[in-house]
Coordinates of C-alpha atoms in Angstrom, one line a residue:
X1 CA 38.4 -7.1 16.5
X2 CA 39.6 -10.5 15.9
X3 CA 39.6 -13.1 18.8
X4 CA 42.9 -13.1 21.0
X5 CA 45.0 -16.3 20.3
X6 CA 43.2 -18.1 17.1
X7 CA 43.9 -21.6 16.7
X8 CA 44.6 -23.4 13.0
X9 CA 46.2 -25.8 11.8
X10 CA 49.0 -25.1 9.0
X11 CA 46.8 -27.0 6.3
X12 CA 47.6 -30.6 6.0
X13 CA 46.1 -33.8 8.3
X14 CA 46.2 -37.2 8.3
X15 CA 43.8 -39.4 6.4
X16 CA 41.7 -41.6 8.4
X17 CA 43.7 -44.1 7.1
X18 CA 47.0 -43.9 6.6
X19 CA 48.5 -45.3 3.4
X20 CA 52.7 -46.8 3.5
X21 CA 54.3 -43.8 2.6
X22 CA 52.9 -40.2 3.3
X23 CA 54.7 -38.4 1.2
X24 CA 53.3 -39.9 -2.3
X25 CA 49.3 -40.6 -0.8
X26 CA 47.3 -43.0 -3.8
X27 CA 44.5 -40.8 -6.0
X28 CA 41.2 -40.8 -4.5
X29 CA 38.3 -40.6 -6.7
X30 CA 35.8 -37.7 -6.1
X31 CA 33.6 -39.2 -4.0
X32 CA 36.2 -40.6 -2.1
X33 CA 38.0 -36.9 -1.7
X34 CA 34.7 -35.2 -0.5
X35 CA 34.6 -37.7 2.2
X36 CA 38.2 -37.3 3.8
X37 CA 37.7 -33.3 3.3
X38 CA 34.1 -33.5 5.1
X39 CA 35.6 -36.1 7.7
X40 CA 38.9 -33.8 8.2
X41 CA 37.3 -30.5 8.5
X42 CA 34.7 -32.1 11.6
X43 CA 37.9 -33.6 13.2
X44 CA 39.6 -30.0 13.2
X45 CA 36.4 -28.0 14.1
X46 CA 35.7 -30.9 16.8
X47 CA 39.2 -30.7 18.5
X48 CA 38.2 -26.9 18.8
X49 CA 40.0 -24.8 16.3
X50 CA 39.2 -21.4 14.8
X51 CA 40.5 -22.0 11.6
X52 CA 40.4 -24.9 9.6
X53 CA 41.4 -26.0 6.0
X54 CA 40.1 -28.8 4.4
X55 CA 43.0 -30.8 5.3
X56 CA 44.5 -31.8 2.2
X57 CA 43.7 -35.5 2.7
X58 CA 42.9 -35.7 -2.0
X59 CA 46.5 -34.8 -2.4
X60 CA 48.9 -37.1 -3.3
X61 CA 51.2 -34.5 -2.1
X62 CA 51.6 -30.4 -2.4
X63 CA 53.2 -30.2 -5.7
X64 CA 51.7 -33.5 -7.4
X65 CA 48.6 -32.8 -7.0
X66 CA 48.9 -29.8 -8.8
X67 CA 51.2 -30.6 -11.7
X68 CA 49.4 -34.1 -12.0
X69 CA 46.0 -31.8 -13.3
X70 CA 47.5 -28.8 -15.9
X71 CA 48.2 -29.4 -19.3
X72 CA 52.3 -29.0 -20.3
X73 CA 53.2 -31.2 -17.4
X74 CA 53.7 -35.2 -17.8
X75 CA 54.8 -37.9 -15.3
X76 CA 55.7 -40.5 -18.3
X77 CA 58.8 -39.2 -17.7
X78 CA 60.2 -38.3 -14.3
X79 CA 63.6 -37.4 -12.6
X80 CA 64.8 -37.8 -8.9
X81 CA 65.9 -35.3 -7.0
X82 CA 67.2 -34.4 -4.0
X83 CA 66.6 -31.4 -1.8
X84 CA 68.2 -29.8 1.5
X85 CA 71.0 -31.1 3.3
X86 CA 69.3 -34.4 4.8
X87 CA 69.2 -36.6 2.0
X88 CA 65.6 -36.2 1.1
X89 CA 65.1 -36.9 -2.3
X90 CA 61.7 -37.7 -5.0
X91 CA 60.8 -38.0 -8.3
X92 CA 59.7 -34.9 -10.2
X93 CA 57.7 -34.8 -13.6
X94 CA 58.7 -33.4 -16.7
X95 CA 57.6 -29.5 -18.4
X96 CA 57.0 -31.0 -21.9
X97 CA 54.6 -27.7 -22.9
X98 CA 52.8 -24.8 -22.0
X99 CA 51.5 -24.7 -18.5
X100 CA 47.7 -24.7 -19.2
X101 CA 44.1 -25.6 -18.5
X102 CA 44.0 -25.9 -14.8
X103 CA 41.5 -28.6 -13.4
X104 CA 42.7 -28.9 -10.0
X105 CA 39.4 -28.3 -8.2
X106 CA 40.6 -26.0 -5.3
X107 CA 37.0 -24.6 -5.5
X108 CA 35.0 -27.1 -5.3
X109 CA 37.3 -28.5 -2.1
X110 CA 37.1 -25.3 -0.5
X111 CA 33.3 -25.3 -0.8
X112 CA 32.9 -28.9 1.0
X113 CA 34.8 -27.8 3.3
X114 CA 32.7 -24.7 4.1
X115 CA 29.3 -27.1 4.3
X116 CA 30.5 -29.4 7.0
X117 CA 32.1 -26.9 9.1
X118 CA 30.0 -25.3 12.0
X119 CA 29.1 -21.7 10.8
X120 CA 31.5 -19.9 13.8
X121 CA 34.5 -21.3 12.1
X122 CA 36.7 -19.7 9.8
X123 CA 38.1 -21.8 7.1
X124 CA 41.2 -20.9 4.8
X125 CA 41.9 -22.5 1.2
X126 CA 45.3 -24.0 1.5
X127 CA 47.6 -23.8 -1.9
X128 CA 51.2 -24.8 -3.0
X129 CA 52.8 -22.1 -3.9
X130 CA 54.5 -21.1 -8.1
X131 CA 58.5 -21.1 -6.4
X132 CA 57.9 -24.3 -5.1
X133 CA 56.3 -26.4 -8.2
X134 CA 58.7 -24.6 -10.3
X135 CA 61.7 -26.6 -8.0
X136 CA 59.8 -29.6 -8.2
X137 CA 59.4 -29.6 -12.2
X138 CA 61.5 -30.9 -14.6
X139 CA 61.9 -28.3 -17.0
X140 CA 62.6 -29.8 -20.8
X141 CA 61.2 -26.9 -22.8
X142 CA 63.4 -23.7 -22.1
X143 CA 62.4 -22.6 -25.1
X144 CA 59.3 -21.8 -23.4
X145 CA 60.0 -21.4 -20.0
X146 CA 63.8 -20.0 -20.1
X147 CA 64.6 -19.9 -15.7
X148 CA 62.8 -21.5 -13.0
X149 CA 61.5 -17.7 -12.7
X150 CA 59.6 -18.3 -16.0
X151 CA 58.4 -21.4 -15.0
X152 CA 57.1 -20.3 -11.6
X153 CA 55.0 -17.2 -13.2
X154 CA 53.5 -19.6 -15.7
X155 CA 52.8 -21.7 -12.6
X156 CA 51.3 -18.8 -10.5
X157 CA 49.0 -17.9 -13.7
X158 CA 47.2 -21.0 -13.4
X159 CA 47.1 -21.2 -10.0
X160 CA 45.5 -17.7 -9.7
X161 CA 43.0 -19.1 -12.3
X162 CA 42.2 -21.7 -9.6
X163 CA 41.8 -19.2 -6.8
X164 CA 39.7 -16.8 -8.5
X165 CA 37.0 -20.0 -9.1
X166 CA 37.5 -20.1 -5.5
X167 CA 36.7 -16.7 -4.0
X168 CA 33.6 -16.4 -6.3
X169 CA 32.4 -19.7 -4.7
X170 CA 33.0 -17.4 -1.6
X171 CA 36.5 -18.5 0.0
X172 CA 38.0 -15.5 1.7
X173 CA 41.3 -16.8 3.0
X174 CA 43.9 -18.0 1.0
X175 CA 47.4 -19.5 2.2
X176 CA 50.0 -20.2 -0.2
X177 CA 52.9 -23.0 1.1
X178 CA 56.1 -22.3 0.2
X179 CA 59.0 -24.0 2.3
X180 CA 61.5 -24.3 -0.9
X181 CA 61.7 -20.5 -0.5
X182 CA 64.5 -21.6 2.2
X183 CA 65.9 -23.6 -0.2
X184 CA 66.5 -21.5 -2.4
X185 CA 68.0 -17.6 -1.0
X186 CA 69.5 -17.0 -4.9
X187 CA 65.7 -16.8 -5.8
X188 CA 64.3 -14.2 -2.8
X189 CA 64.6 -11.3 -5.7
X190 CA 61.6 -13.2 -7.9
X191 CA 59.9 -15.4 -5.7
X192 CA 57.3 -12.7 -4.2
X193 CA 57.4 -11.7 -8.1
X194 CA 55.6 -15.0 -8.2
X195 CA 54.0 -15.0 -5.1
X196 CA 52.1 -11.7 -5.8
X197 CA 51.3 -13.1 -9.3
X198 CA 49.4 -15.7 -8.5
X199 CA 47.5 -13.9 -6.0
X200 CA 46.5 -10.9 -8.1
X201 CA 43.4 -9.3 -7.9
X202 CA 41.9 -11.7 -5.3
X203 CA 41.2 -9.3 -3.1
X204 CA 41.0 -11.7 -0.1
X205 CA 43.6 -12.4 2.9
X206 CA 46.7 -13.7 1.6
X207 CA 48.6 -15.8 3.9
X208 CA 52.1 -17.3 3.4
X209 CA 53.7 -20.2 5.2
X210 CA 57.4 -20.7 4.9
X211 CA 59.1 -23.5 6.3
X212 CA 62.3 -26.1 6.7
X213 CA 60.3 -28.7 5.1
X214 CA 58.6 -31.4 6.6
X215 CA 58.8 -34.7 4.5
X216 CA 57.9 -37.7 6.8
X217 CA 58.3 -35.7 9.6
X218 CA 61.8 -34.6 8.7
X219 CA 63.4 -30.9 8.6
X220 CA 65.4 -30.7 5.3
X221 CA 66.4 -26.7 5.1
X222 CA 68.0 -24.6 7.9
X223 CA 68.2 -21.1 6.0
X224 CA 67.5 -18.5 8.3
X225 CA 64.4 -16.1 8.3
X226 CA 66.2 -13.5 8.4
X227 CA 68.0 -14.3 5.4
X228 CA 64.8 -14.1 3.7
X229 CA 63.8 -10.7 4.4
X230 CA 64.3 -9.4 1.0
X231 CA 61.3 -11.8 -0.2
X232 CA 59.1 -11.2 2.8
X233 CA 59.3 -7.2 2.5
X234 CA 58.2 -7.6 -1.0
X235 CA 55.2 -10.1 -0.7
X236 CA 51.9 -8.4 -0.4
X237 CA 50.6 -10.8 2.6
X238 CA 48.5 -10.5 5.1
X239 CA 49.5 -13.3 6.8
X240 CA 52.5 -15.5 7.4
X241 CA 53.3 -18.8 9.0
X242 CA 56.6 -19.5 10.2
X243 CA 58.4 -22.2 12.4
X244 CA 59.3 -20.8 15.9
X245 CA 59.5 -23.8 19.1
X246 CA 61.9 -26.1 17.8
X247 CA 64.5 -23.6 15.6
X248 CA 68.0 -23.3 16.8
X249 CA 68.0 -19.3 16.4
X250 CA 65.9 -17.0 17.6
X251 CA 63.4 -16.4 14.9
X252 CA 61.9 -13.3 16.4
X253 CA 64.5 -10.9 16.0
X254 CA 63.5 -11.1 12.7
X255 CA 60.2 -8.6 13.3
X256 CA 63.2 -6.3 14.8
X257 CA 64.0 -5.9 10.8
X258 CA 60.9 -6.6 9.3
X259 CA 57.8 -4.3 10.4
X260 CA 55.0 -6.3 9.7
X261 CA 51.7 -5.2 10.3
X262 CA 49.9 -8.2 9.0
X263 CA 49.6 -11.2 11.5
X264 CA 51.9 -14.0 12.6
X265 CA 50.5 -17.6 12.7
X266 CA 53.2 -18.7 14.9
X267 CA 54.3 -22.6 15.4
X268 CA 54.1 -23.4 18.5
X269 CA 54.1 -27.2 18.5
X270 CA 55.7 -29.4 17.1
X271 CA 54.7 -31.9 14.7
X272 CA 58.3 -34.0 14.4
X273 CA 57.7 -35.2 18.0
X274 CA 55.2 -37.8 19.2
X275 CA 55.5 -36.5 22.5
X276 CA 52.5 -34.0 23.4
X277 CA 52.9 -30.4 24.4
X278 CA 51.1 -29.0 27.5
X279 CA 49.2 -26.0 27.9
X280 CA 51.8 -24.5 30.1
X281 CA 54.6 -25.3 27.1
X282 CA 52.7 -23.7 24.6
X283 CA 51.9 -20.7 26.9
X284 CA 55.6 -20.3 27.7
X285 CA 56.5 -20.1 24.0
X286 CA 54.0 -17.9 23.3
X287 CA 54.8 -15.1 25.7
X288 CA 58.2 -13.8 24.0
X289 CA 56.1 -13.1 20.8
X290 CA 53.9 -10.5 22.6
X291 CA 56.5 -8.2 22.4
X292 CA 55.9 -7.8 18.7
X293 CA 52.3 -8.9 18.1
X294 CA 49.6 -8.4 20.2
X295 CA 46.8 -11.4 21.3
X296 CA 44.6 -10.5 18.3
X297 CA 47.3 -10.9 15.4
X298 CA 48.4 -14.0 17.0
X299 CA 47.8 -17.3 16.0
X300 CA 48.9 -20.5 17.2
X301 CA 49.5 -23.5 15.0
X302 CA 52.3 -26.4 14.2
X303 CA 55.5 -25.4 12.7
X304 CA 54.0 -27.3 9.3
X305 CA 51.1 -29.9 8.6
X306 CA 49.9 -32.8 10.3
X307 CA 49.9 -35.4 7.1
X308 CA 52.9 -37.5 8.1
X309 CA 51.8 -37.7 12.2
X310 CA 49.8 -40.4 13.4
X311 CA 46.1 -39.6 13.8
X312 CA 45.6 -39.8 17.7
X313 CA 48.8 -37.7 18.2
X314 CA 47.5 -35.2 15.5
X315 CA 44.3 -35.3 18.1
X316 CA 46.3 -34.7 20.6
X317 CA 48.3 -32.2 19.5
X318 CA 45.6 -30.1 18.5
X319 CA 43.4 -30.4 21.9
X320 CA 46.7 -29.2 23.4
X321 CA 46.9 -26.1 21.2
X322 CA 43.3 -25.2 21.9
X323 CA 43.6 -25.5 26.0
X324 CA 46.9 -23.6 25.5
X325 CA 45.4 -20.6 24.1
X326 CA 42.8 -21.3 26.5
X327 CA 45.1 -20.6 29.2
X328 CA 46.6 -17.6 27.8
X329 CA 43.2 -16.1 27.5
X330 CA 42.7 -16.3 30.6
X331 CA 46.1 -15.2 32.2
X332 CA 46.4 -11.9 29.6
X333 CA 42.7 -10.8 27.8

């Protein structure tokens, strides 16, 4: 049986230093990469987590780090675009071919990660998801790729290439992140379509995290989950992440609808904020959920990554996590 109230972190963490703007990180060699992912993955495991990812410190972001290393994809030529309601907006590269030739290295990341991480913790492979590089894509060959739903299998197809590396070199959780999902409710008939693609045949834990966005700290979609349900029903997952502490709605009457019998990594702090949870907050928000998930298919977490927060609040954060579901060991296992 799984230990009551894991702790993780959703994927992403600062880099020991922080470059100007967050949201579009400079390259880093490999050598340079290996280094933030063994440095990030001691700093999760040292502020006491269960679960850690190798923190995502290579990536210039989610989607370009992933469209900057396929074939079919080019950032010679680039549109801006906005997203959400809140006036967040960036450049997006151009589909000028077939989607091909994946050499994105989520393997060889995932395998660093396992070395420097103590042997009693658990950690997960972290992975945009096809719906959302298919959004973030400039797509100039629908002669190829006809819909964004086109676009996103041909996405998932090289992702799953990617994964499979990654589960032979041993990996055995893997979370897809797919916040434009609430973006986009027209697309909840395809998007576990391409969700389920790119995971086929992996035959490892599938997690999914959904969010409002997070760019610099900043929510930019306020769908409902509820309004998702179609997509969630459909997704074979094992695991899902979702915002809960700082929604306007409550969130869990959406397990009155959907019977899911995987487990909910639920967000329980918030990353927007500077100011640092207590144990006794993060206890409180946790005790409605127990009506629908018991202690060991409930994990605690942000509502979405670290990589825009400074680092000593991102510490801080994280030790509070940990002495909360300290606390609530101790009050109900």
């Amino acid at each position: 049986m799984s230990r009551p109230f894991r702790t993780t972190v959703v994927g992403s963490y600062p880099r020991p230093v922080q470059p100007k703007d967050t949201l579009k990180k400079p390259s880093l060699d490999r050598a340079a990469a290996d280094d933030v992912i063994r440095w990030a993955v001691r700093d999760q495991a040292g502020a006491g987590l269960d679960i850690v990812a190798d923190g995502e410190g290579r990536r210039e972001n989610m989607y370009y780090f992933v469209q900057k290393r396929v074939e079919g994809v080019t950032f010679e030529e680039v549109e801006h675009r906005t997203f959400g309601t809140s006036g967040f907006g960036i450049e997006i590269p151009t589909v000028v071919d077939k989607i091909r030739n994946p050499r994105i290295g989520l393997a060889h990341d995932w395998r660093i990660a396992r070395d420097a991480a103590p042997s009693s913790v658990e950690v997960k492979l972290t992975c945009i998801g096809p719906h959302m590089l298919a959004k973030y894509s400039s797509n100039k060959r629908a002669d190829l790729y006809p819909s964004d739903r086109d676009l996103a299998l041909a996405y998932a197809d090289v992702l799953n290439q990617e994964l499979q590396e990654a589960v032979r070199a041993g990996c055995e959780f893997i979370q897809f992140d797919e916040p434009a999902w609430m973006a986009f409710p027209s697309d909840a008939e395809w998007t576990p379509e391409a969700l389920n693609r790119a995971s086929a045949n992996l035959k490892v834990k599938i997690g999914l995290h959904v969010c409002g966005g997070n760019p610099r700290r900043k929510r930019v979609f306020f769908l409902h989950y509820q309004d998702l349900i179609t997509a969630f029903t459909r997704a074979s997952i094992d695991q899902v992440s979702l915002e809960y502490c700082t929604l306007d709605y409550d969130m869990l009457t959406l397990w009155q609808t959907w019977k899911f019998a995987g487990e909910f990594s639920a967000g329980v702090i918030d990353q927007r904020r500077d100011e640092v949870e207590s144990e006794q907050q993060i206890a409180q928000r946790t005790f409605p959920i127990l009506d629908f998930f018991p202690p060991e298919r409930l994990l605690l977490t942000s509502e979405c990554g670290f990589q825009h927060v400074p680092l000593e609040i991102t510490r801080a954060k994280m030790r509070a996590l940990v002495s909360g579901a300290r606390l609530l060991r101790s009050k109900l296992v």
